[in-house]
Amino acid sequence: NNEQISPGESNNNVFALQIGNTIQVEIIPSTSITSGDPVKSETKTVENQPPEVSEVIISPSKPKTSSNLVLTYKFNDVDVASGSSSQSNQSSLRWYRKKDGETEFSEVTELRNQSIILSKYLSIKDIWKAEVVPFDGLSVGETVESDVVTIT
């Protein structure tokens, strides 16, 4: 429908920048003396902004075999921050380990989506890293990897 809603305003709980809405800008050039003909932009559909993660960190940075590994990260999603009830942080967590003597990391699938890895999974000289795949229920963001930690 052709309702006019200004950004930040609501009309029957419909917001201009709500996902799925189409938007168009109309400009009427004017001076204090005269005004010109209206000019309209192309119509655009409001799309979901993919989420982002940052500061993907494994703690402690120098773990021992008796340590638990803890993965923390910051999740940012414009739509979630603006109160979207249909979206939330549904990010995937993946852990990778390179055992002593191995040349490649392998995903430890049984630890998927765990933010804490218990010490029983750690062995001396193992090298660990993690990845966070941001997801808000609609869009997948760019995967971010942690630094590596070596078990001592």
Tab-separated table of N, CA and C in Angstrom:
chain	number	residue	atom	x	y	z
A	1	ASN	N	0.837	-1.186	0.000
A	1	ASN	CA	0.000	0.000	0.000
A	1	ASN	C	0.875	1.240	0.000
A	2	ASN	N	0.308	2.367	-0.251
A	2	ASN	CA	1.076	3.599	-0.423
A	2	ASN	C	1.033	4.494	0.801
A	3	GLU	N	1.104	3.894	1.976
A	3	GLU	CA	1.142	4.703	3.188
A	3	GLU	C	2.458	5.445	3.272
A	4	GLN	N	2.399	6.644	3.803
A	4	GLN	CA	3.622	7.407	4.000
A	4	GLN	C	4.013	7.325	5.466
A	5	ILE	N	5.202	6.799	5.706
A	5	ILE	CA	5.733	6.686	7.059
A	5	ILE	C	7.133	7.256	7.035
A	6	SER	N	7.404	8.203	7.887
A	6	SER	CA	8.749	8.781	7.972
A	6	SER	C	9.640	7.859	8.778
A	7	PRO	N	10.960	7.815	8.469
A	7	PRO	CA	11.887	6.977	9.245
A	7	PRO	C	11.790	7.301	10.733
A	8	GLY	N	11.698	6.219	11.541
A	8	GLY	CA	11.607	6.385	12.986
A	8	GLY	C	10.184	6.534	13.474
A	9	GLU	N	9.240	6.771	12.571
A	9	GLU	CA	7.842	6.903	12.955
A	9	GLU	C	7.113	5.594	12.683
A	10	SER	N	5.954	5.440	13.296
A	10	SER	CA	5.166	4.231	13.158
A	10	SER	C	3.746	4.598	12.741
A	11	ASN	N	3.136	3.735	11.937
A	11	ASN	CA	1.745	3.880	11.557
A	11	ASN	C	1.106	2.519	11.791
A	12	ASN	N	0.301	2.391	12.832
A	12	ASN	CA	-0.304	1.107	13.215
A	12	ASN	C	0.764	0.028	13.413
A	13	ASN	N	1.826	0.374	14.137
A	13	ASN	CA	2.948	-0.524	14.433
A	13	ASN	C	3.707	-0.990	13.195
A	14	VAL	N	3.633	-0.267	12.102
A	14	VAL	CA	4.435	-0.526	10.907
A	14	VAL	C	5.489	0.573	10.842
A	15	PHE	N	6.757	0.158	10.774
A	15	PHE	CA	7.867	1.100	10.723
A	15	PHE	C	8.407	1.158	9.302
A	16	ALA	N	8.878	2.323	8.893
A	16	ALA	CA	9.377	2.506	7.528
A	16	ALA	C	10.512	1.555	7.198
A	17	LEU	N	11.449	1.369	8.110
A	17	LEU	CA	12.625	0.543	7.822
A	17	LEU	C	12.471	-0.878	8.350
A	18	GLN	N	11.278	-1.427	8.272
A	18	GLN	CA	11.005	-2.795	8.681
A	18	GLN	C	11.302	-3.720	7.502
A	19	ILE	N	11.920	-4.878	7.782
A	19	ILE	CA	12.286	-5.825	6.721
A	19	ILE	C	11.062	-6.161	5.879
A	20	GLY	N	11.232	-6.092	4.553
A	20	GLY	CA	10.163	-6.409	3.617
A	20	GLY	C	9.431	-5.188	3.090
A	21	ASN	N	9.485	-4.080	3.814
A	21	ASN	CA	8.839	-2.863	3.321
A	21	ASN	C	9.592	-2.329	2.109
A	22	THR	N	8.863	-1.663	1.242
A	22	THR	CA	9.518	-0.963	0.146
A	22	THR	C	9.558	0.523	0.501
A	23	ILE	N	10.663	1.146	0.152
A	23	ILE	CA	10.818	2.567	0.465
A	23	ILE	C	11.175	3.330	-0.800
A	24	GLN	N	10.804	4.595	-0.792
A	24	GLN	CA	11.101	5.493	-1.899
A	24	GLN	C	11.239	6.890	-1.313
A	25	VAL	N	12.125	7.662	-1.874
A	25	VAL	CA	12.336	9.031	-1.420
A	25	VAL	C	11.779	9.981	-2.468
A	26	GLU	N	11.060	10.993	-1.991
A	26	GLU	CA	10.561	12.032	-2.877
A	26	GLU	C	11.107	13.368	-2.400
A	27	ILE	N	11.681	14.127	-3.343
A	27	ILE	CA	12.252	15.435	-3.015
A	27	ILE	C	11.539	16.499	-3.839
A	28	ILE	N	11.141	17.549	-3.145
A	28	ILE	CA	10.548	18.699	-3.832
A	28	ILE	C	11.510	19.863	-3.634
A	29	PRO	N	12.266	20.212	-4.686
A	29	PRO	CA	13.224	21.304	-4.536
A	29	PRO	C	12.478	22.637	-4.347
A	30	SER	N	12.978	23.433	-3.413
A	30	SER	CA	12.314	24.729	-3.201
A	30	SER	C	13.291	25.744	-2.627
A	31	THR	N	12.953	26.983	-2.856
A	31	THR	CA	13.646	28.112	-2.245
A	31	THR	C	12.573	28.907	-1.505
A	32	SER	N	12.939	30.006	-0.946
A	32	SER	CA	11.938	30.817	-0.249
A	32	SER	C	10.971	31.472	-1.230
A	33	ILE	N	11.306	31.434	-2.518
A	33	ILE	CA	10.471	32.107	-3.520
A	33	ILE	C	9.648	31.119	-4.353
A	34	THR	N	10.238	29.988	-4.709
A	34	THR	CA	9.574	29.084	-5.647
A	34	THR	C	9.876	27.632	-5.298
A	35	SER	N	9.128	26.721	-5.885
A	35	SER	CA	9.422	25.296	-5.727
A	35	SER	C	9.357	24.619	-7.087
A	36	GLY	N	10.081	23.499	-7.207
A	36	GLY	CA	10.146	22.778	-8.462
A	36	GLY	C	9.276	21.544	-8.445
A	37	ASP	N	9.422	20.749	-9.487
A	37	ASP	CA	8.651	19.513	-9.600
A	37	ASP	C	9.250	18.437	-8.692
A	38	PRO	N	8.396	17.591	-8.110
A	38	PRO	CA	8.904	16.494	-7.262
A	38	PRO	C	9.766	15.525	-8.073
A	39	VAL	N	10.789	15.001	-7.436
A	39	VAL	CA	11.664	13.987	-8.032
A	39	VAL	C	11.637	12.790	-7.098
A	40	LYS	N	11.415	11.575	-7.675
A	40	LYS	CA	11.340	10.360	-6.862
A	40	LYS	C	12.532	9.444	-7.157
A	41	SER	N	12.994	8.777	-6.104
A	41	SER	CA	14.068	7.793	-6.252
A	41	SER	C	13.485	6.465	-6.719
A	42	GLU	N	14.376	5.524	-7.008
A	42	GLU	CA	13.941	4.153	-7.264
A	42	GLU	C	13.329	3.602	-5.982
A	43	THR	N	12.446	2.626	-6.119
A	43	THR	CA	11.882	1.940	-4.960
A	43	THR	C	12.866	0.843	-4.544
A	44	LYS	N	13.122	0.749	-3.262
A	44	LYS	CA	14.007	-0.274	-2.713
A	44	LYS	C	13.261	-1.065	-1.645
A	45	THR	N	13.585	-2.346	-1.526
A	45	THR	CA	13.004	-3.192	-0.482
A	45	THR	C	13.991	-3.289	0.681
A	46	VAL	N	13.490	-3.100	1.895
A	46	VAL	CA	14.326	-3.182	3.090
A	46	VAL	C	14.680	-4.653	3.320
A	47	GLU	N	15.972	-4.938	3.413
A	47	GLU	CA	16.452	-6.306	3.607
A	47	GLU	C	17.080	-6.467	4.979
A	48	ASN	N	17.234	-7.719	5.384
A	48	ASN	CA	17.880	-8.014	6.662
A	48	ASN	C	19.361	-7.664	6.583
A	49	GLN	N	19.870	-7.057	7.628
A	49	GLN	CA	21.298	-6.781	7.744
A	49	GLN	C	21.956	-7.997	8.394
A	50	PRO	N	22.911	-8.658	7.726
A	50	PRO	CA	23.544	-9.831	8.340
A	50	PRO	C	24.239	-9.461	9.657
A	51	PRO	N	24.219	-10.374	10.623
A	51	PRO	CA	24.880	-10.106	11.904
A	51	PRO	C	26.397	-10.179	11.768
A	52	GLU	N	27.082	-9.619	12.767
A	52	GLU	CA	28.543	-9.653	12.808
A	52	GLU	C	28.988	-10.096	14.189
A	53	VAL	N	30.148	-10.732	14.249
A	53	VAL	CA	30.785	-11.030	15.529
A	53	VAL	C	32.186	-10.435	15.522
A	54	SER	N	32.664	-10.116	16.710
A	54	SER	CA	34.015	-9.585	16.872
A	54	SER	C	34.548	-10.054	18.214
A	55	GLU	N	35.805	-9.769	18.439
A	55	GLU	CA	36.465	-10.104	19.711
A	55	GLU	C	36.220	-11.561	20.103
A	56	VAL	N	36.495	-12.466	19.159
A	56	VAL	CA	36.369	-13.900	19.405
A	56	VAL	C	37.628	-14.332	20.157
A	57	ILE	N	37.453	-14.686	21.430
A	57	ILE	CA	38.606	-14.907	22.322
A	57	ILE	C	38.454	-16.221	23.079
A	58	ILE	N	39.548	-16.986	23.120
A	58	ILE	CA	39.623	-18.166	23.977
A	58	ILE	C	40.405	-17.778	25.226
A	59	SER	N	39.835	-18.092	26.380
A	59	SER	CA	40.515	-17.834	27.663
A	59	SER	C	40.657	-19.158	28.400
A	60	PRO	N	41.716	-19.320	29.177
A	60	PRO	CA	42.863	-18.425	29.287
A	60	PRO	C	43.727	-18.486	28.026
A	61	SER	N	44.559	-17.476	27.842
A	61	SER	CA	45.398	-17.419	26.648
A	61	SER	C	46.582	-18.389	26.729
A	62	LYS	N	46.925	-18.823	27.946
A	62	LYS	CA	48.003	-19.805	28.143
A	62	LYS	C	47.486	-20.939	29.035
A	63	PRO	N	46.600	-21.764	28.474
A	63	PRO	CA	45.959	-22.798	29.295
A	63	PRO	C	46.883	-23.963	29.633
A	64	LYS	N	46.581	-24.564	30.766
A	64	LYS	CA	47.251	-25.782	31.209
A	64	LYS	C	46.293	-26.945	31.009
A	65	THR	N	46.772	-28.162	31.183
A	65	THR	CA	45.896	-29.329	31.013
A	65	THR	C	44.771	-29.345	32.048
A	66	SER	N	44.930	-28.603	33.131
A	66	SER	CA	43.891	-28.540	34.160
A	66	SER	C	42.883	-27.404	33.923
A	67	SER	N	43.093	-26.618	32.860
A	67	SER	CA	42.211	-25.472	32.566
A	67	SER	C	40.976	-25.908	31.787
A	68	ASN	N	39.920	-25.119	31.903
A	68	ASN	CA	38.793	-25.186	30.975
A	68	ASN	C	39.003	-24.069	29.959
A	69	LEU	N	38.664	-24.311	28.699
A	69	LEU	CA	38.732	-23.263	27.690
A	69	LEU	C	37.370	-22.589	27.602
A	70	VAL	N	37.374	-21.261	27.589
A	70	VAL	CA	36.131	-20.495	27.524
A	70	VAL	C	36.169	-19.602	26.288
A	71	LEU	N	35.149	-19.714	25.453
A	71	LEU	CA	35.041	-18.911	24.238
A	71	LEU	C	34.061	-17.771	24.479
A	72	THR	N	34.520	-16.543	24.238
A	72	THR	CA	33.643	-15.374	24.333
A	72	THR	C	33.730	-14.601	23.019
A	73	TYR	N	32.673	-13.846	22.738
A	73	TYR	CA	32.644	-13.022	21.531
A	73	TYR	C	31.565	-11.966	21.685
A	74	LYS	N	31.653	-10.936	20.849
A	74	LYS	CA	30.622	-9.896	20.811
A	74	LYS	C	29.781	-10.110	19.559
A	75	PHE	N	28.471	-10.097	19.737
A	75	PHE	CA	27.510	-10.277	18.650
A	75	PHE	C	26.843	-8.943	18.381
A	76	ASN	N	26.794	-8.544	17.114
A	76	ASN	CA	26.145	-7.290	16.759
A	76	ASN	C	25.205	-7.521	15.584
A	77	ASP	N	23.958	-7.125	15.769
A	77	ASP	CA	22.968	-7.209	14.704
A	77	ASP	C	22.049	-6.009	14.824
A	78	VAL	N	22.015	-5.205	13.786
A	78	VAL	CA	21.222	-3.974	13.785
A	78	VAL	C	19.751	-4.281	14.055
A	79	ASP	N	19.238	-5.353	13.436
A	79	ASP	CA	17.822	-5.680	13.580
A	79	ASP	C	17.500	-6.162	14.994
A	80	VAL	N	18.373	-6.978	15.578
A	80	VAL	CA	18.167	-7.436	16.954
A	80	VAL	C	18.246	-6.251	17.908
A	81	ALA	N	19.233	-5.378	17.689
A	81	ALA	CA	19.409	-4.207	18.559
A	81	ALA	C	18.220	-3.259	18.493
A	82	SER	N	17.527	-3.238	17.342
A	82	SER	CA	16.376	-2.335	17.209
A	82	SER	C	15.080	-2.987	17.677
A	83	GLY	N	15.178	-4.182	18.270
A	83	GLY	CA	14.015	-4.794	18.900
A	83	GLY	C	13.267	-5.813	18.070
A	84	SER	N	13.873	-6.316	17.000
A	84	SER	CA	13.201	-7.337	16.194
A	84	SER	C	12.932	-8.569	17.049
A	85	SER	N	11.664	-8.957	17.121
A	85	SER	CA	11.316	-10.141	17.919
A	85	SER	C	11.488	-11.425	17.117
A	86	SER	N	11.668	-11.307	15.791
A	86	SER	CA	11.814	-12.496	14.954
A	86	SER	C	13.262	-12.923	14.797
A	87	GLN	N	14.198	-12.157	15.375
A	87	GLN	CA	15.614	-12.481	15.231
A	87	GLN	C	16.296	-12.507	16.601
A	88	SER	N	17.333	-13.332	16.694
A	88	SER	CA	18.119	-13.413	17.928
A	88	SER	C	19.485	-14.008	17.593
A	89	ASN	N	20.375	-13.995	18.566
A	89	ASN	CA	21.699	-14.573	18.375
A	89	ASN	C	21.578	-16.095	18.346
A	90	GLN	N	21.739	-16.670	17.163
A	90	GLN	CA	21.708	-18.124	16.983
A	90	GLN	C	23.023	-18.591	16.365
A	91	SER	N	24.110	-17.920	16.727
A	91	SER	CA	25.427	-18.196	16.154
A	91	SER	C	25.880	-19.622	16.447
A	92	SER	N	26.691	-20.167	15.531
A	92	SER	CA	27.291	-21.495	15.709
A	92	SER	C	28.716	-21.339	16.207
A	93	LEU	N	29.106	-22.205	17.147
A	93	LEU	CA	30.465	-22.224	17.686
A	93	LEU	C	31.124	-23.529	17.253
A	94	ARG	N	32.333	-23.413	16.702
A	94	ARG	CA	33.063	-24.604	16.258
A	94	ARG	C	34.457	-24.589	16.860
A	95	TRP	N	34.872	-25.728	17.372
A	95	TRP	CA	36.189	-25.882	17.976
A	95	TRP	C	37.057	-26.773	17.092
A	96	TYR	N	38.330	-26.364	16.963
A	96	TYR	CA	39.296	-27.121	16.157
A	96	TYR	C	40.529	-27.406	17.006
A	97	ARG	N	41.056	-28.624	16.847
A	97	ARG	CA	42.237	-29.040	17.617
A	97	ARG	C	43.270	-29.628	16.667
A	98	LYS	N	44.534	-29.286	16.934
A	98	LYS	CA	45.660	-29.909	16.249
A	98	LYS	C	46.455	-30.604	17.340
A	99	LYS	N	46.420	-31.941	17.334
A	99	LYS	CA	47.130	-32.716	18.346
A	99	LYS	C	48.626	-32.688	18.071
A	100	ASP	N	49.398	-32.907	19.119
A	100	ASP	CA	50.851	-32.953	19.002
A	100	ASP	C	51.246	-33.938	17.906
A	101	GLY	N	52.050	-33.488	16.951
A	101	GLY	CA	52.510	-34.333	15.853
A	101	GLY	C	51.656	-34.235	14.605
A	102	GLU	N	50.460	-33.645	14.704
A	102	GLU	CA	49.603	-33.492	13.531
A	102	GLU	C	49.925	-32.180	12.822
A	103	THR	N	49.640	-32.125	11.526
A	103	THR	CA	49.930	-30.914	10.759
A	103	THR	C	48.683	-30.080	10.471
A	104	GLU	N	47.495	-30.652	10.667
A	104	GLU	CA	46.247	-29.953	10.341
A	104	GLU	C	45.313	-29.919	11.545
A	105	PHE	N	44.482	-28.874	11.579
A	105	PHE	CA	43.426	-28.793	12.576
A	105	PHE	C	42.255	-29.664	12.129
A	106	SER	N	41.583	-30.274	13.098
A	106	SER	CA	40.366	-31.036	12.835
A	106	SER	C	39.268	-30.511	13.744
A	107	GLU	N	38.045	-30.419	13.197
A	107	GLU	CA	36.937	-29.979	14.040
A	107	GLU	C	36.601	-31.070	15.051
A	108	VAL	N	36.375	-30.653	16.291
A	108	VAL	CA	35.941	-31.561	17.353
A	108	VAL	C	34.416	-31.412	17.405
A	109	THR	N	33.736	-32.218	16.585
A	109	THR	CA	32.301	-32.025	16.354
A	109	THR	C	31.452	-32.205	17.611
A	110	GLU	N	31.891	-33.046	18.534
A	110	GLU	CA	31.089	-33.243	19.754
A	110	GLU	C	31.089	-32.007	20.656
A	111	LEU	N	31.957	-31.044	20.353
A	111	LEU	CA	32.012	-29.814	21.151
A	111	LEU	C	31.336	-28.635	20.446
A	112	ARG	N	30.679	-28.910	19.317
A	112	ARG	CA	30.022	-27.841	18.557
A	112	ARG	C	28.979	-27.134	19.437
A	113	ASN	N	28.991	-25.816	19.346
A	113	ASN	CA	28.081	-24.914	20.058
A	113	ASN	C	28.288	-24.878	21.572
A	114	GLN	N	29.417	-25.395	22.018
A	114	GLN	CA	29.763	-25.291	23.443
A	114	GLN	C	30.657	-24.072	23.646
A	115	SER	N	30.367	-23.251	24.630
A	115	SER	CA	31.224	-22.088	24.896
A	115	SER	C	32.310	-22.420	25.915
A	116	ILE	N	32.163	-23.542	26.623
A	116	ILE	CA	33.180	-23.972	27.596
A	116	ILE	C	33.612	-25.396	27.257
A	117	ILE	N	34.928	-25.574	27.135
A	117	ILE	CA	35.495	-26.901	26.886
A	117	ILE	C	36.175	-27.358	28.172
A	118	LEU	N	35.706	-28.455	28.703
A	118	LEU	CA	36.245	-28.961	29.959
A	118	LEU	C	37.665	-29.493	29.782
A	119	SER	N	38.413	-29.431	30.858
A	119	SER	CA	39.829	-29.824	30.831
A	119	SER	C	40.033	-31.276	30.396
A	120	LYS	N	39.028	-32.129	30.569
A	120	LYS	CA	39.188	-33.539	30.184
A	120	LYS	C	39.453	-33.712	28.682
A	121	TYR	N	39.157	-32.678	27.874
A	121	TYR	CA	39.410	-32.737	26.431
A	121	TYR	C	40.809	-32.243	26.060
A	122	LEU	N	41.551	-31.705	27.028
A	122	LEU	CA	42.847	-31.078	26.736
A	122	LEU	C	44.001	-32.027	27.007
A	123	SER	N	44.978	-31.977	26.122
A	123	SER	CA	46.227	-32.731	26.309
A	123	SER	C	47.385	-31.779	26.068
A	124	ILE	N	48.495	-32.057	26.738
A	124	ILE	CA	49.668	-31.199	26.604
A	124	ILE	C	50.089	-31.118	25.135
A	125	LYS	N	50.463	-29.942	24.701
A	125	LYS	CA	50.915	-29.595	23.349
A	125	LYS	C	49.798	-29.548	22.305
A	126	ASP	N	48.554	-29.827	22.704
A	126	ASP	CA	47.442	-29.625	21.764
A	126	ASP	C	47.347	-28.137	21.448
A	127	ILE	N	46.970	-27.824	20.229
A	127	ILE	CA	46.722	-26.430	19.830
A	127	ILE	C	45.242	-26.329	19.474
A	128	TRP	N	44.565	-25.333	20.063
A	128	TRP	CA	43.126	-25.147	19.866
A	128	TRP	C	42.831	-23.796	19.238
A	129	LYS	N	41.771	-23.767	18.454
A	129	LYS	CA	41.205	-22.512	17.962
A	129	LYS	C	39.698	-22.722	17.835
A	130	ALA	N	38.978	-21.619	17.684
A	130	ALA	CA	37.522	-21.697	17.549
A	130	ALA	C	37.059	-20.751	16.453
A	131	GLU	N	35.874	-21.023	15.931
A	131	GLU	CA	35.226	-20.153	14.961
A	131	GLU	C	33.813	-19.854	15.448
A	132	VAL	N	33.372	-18.633	15.159
A	132	VAL	CA	31.984	-18.263	15.423
A	132	VAL	C	31.367	-17.886	14.083
A	133	VAL	N	30.245	-18.524	13.761
A	133	VAL	CA	29.495	-18.230	12.548
A	133	VAL	C	28.232	-17.479	12.979
A	134	PRO	N	28.197	-16.162	12.765
A	134	PRO	CA	27.041	-15.393	13.231
A	134	PRO	C	25.783	-15.712	12.426
A	135	PHE	N	24.671	-15.858	13.145
A	135	PHE	CA	23.379	-16.149	12.521
A	135	PHE	C	22.297	-15.517	13.379
A	136	ASP	N	21.359	-14.816	12.740
A	136	ASP	CA	20.292	-14.136	13.487
A	136	ASP	C	18.923	-14.763	13.268
A	137	GLY	N	18.892	-15.930	12.643
A	137	GLY	CA	17.633	-16.582	12.333
A	137	GLY	C	17.206	-16.344	10.891
A	138	LEU	N	17.801	-15.327	10.234
A	138	LEU	CA	17.498	-15.035	8.834
A	138	LEU	C	18.735	-15.064	7.963
A	139	SER	N	19.808	-14.452	8.433
A	139	SER	CA	21.022	-14.326	7.621
A	139	SER	C	22.245	-14.820	8.381
A	140	VAL	N	23.171	-15.408	7.603
A	140	VAL	CA	24.462	-15.834	8.149
A	140	VAL	C	25.465	-14.728	7.865
A	141	GLY	N	26.232	-14.347	8.887
A	141	GLY	CA	27.272	-13.345	8.717
A	141	GLY	C	28.613	-13.993	8.416
A	142	GLU	N	29.647	-13.180	8.417
A	142	GLU	CA	30.995	-13.654	8.106
A	142	GLU	C	31.618	-14.367	9.313
A	143	THR	N	32.172	-15.554	9.065
A	143	THR	CA	32.805	-16.358	10.110
A	143	THR	C	34.051	-15.646	10.638
A	144	VAL	N	34.218	-15.664	11.967
A	144	VAL	CA	35.392	-15.057	12.594
A	144	VAL	C	36.079	-16.121	13.447
A	145	GLU	N	37.409	-16.173	13.302
A	145	GLU	CA	38.215	-17.177	13.989
A	145	GLU	C	38.961	-16.551	15.164
A	146	SER	N	39.131	-17.328	16.217
A	146	SER	CA	39.909	-16.878	17.379
A	146	SER	C	41.397	-17.043	17.106
A	147	ASP	N	42.200	-16.509	18.005
A	147	ASP	CA	43.629	-16.837	18.003
A	147	ASP	C	43.771	-18.274	18.471
A	148	VAL	N	44.943	-18.863	18.261
A	148	VAL	CA	45.188	-20.224	18.748
A	148	VAL	C	45.748	-20.173	20.166
A	149	VAL	N	45.471	-21.243	20.912
A	149	VAL	CA	46.076	-21.409	22.233
A	149	VAL	C	46.744	-22.769	22.255
A	150	THR	N	47.873	-22.872	22.946
A	150	THR	CA	48.611	-24.114	23.072
A	150	THR	C	48.532	-24.579	24.519
A	151	ILE	N	48.188	-25.826	24.711
A	151	ILE	CA	48.042	-26.402	26.064
A	151	ILE	C	49.428	-26.729	26.617
A	152	THR	N	49.709	-26.249	27.817
A	152	THR	CA	51.006	-26.535	28.456
A	152	THR	C	50.829	-27.375	29.701
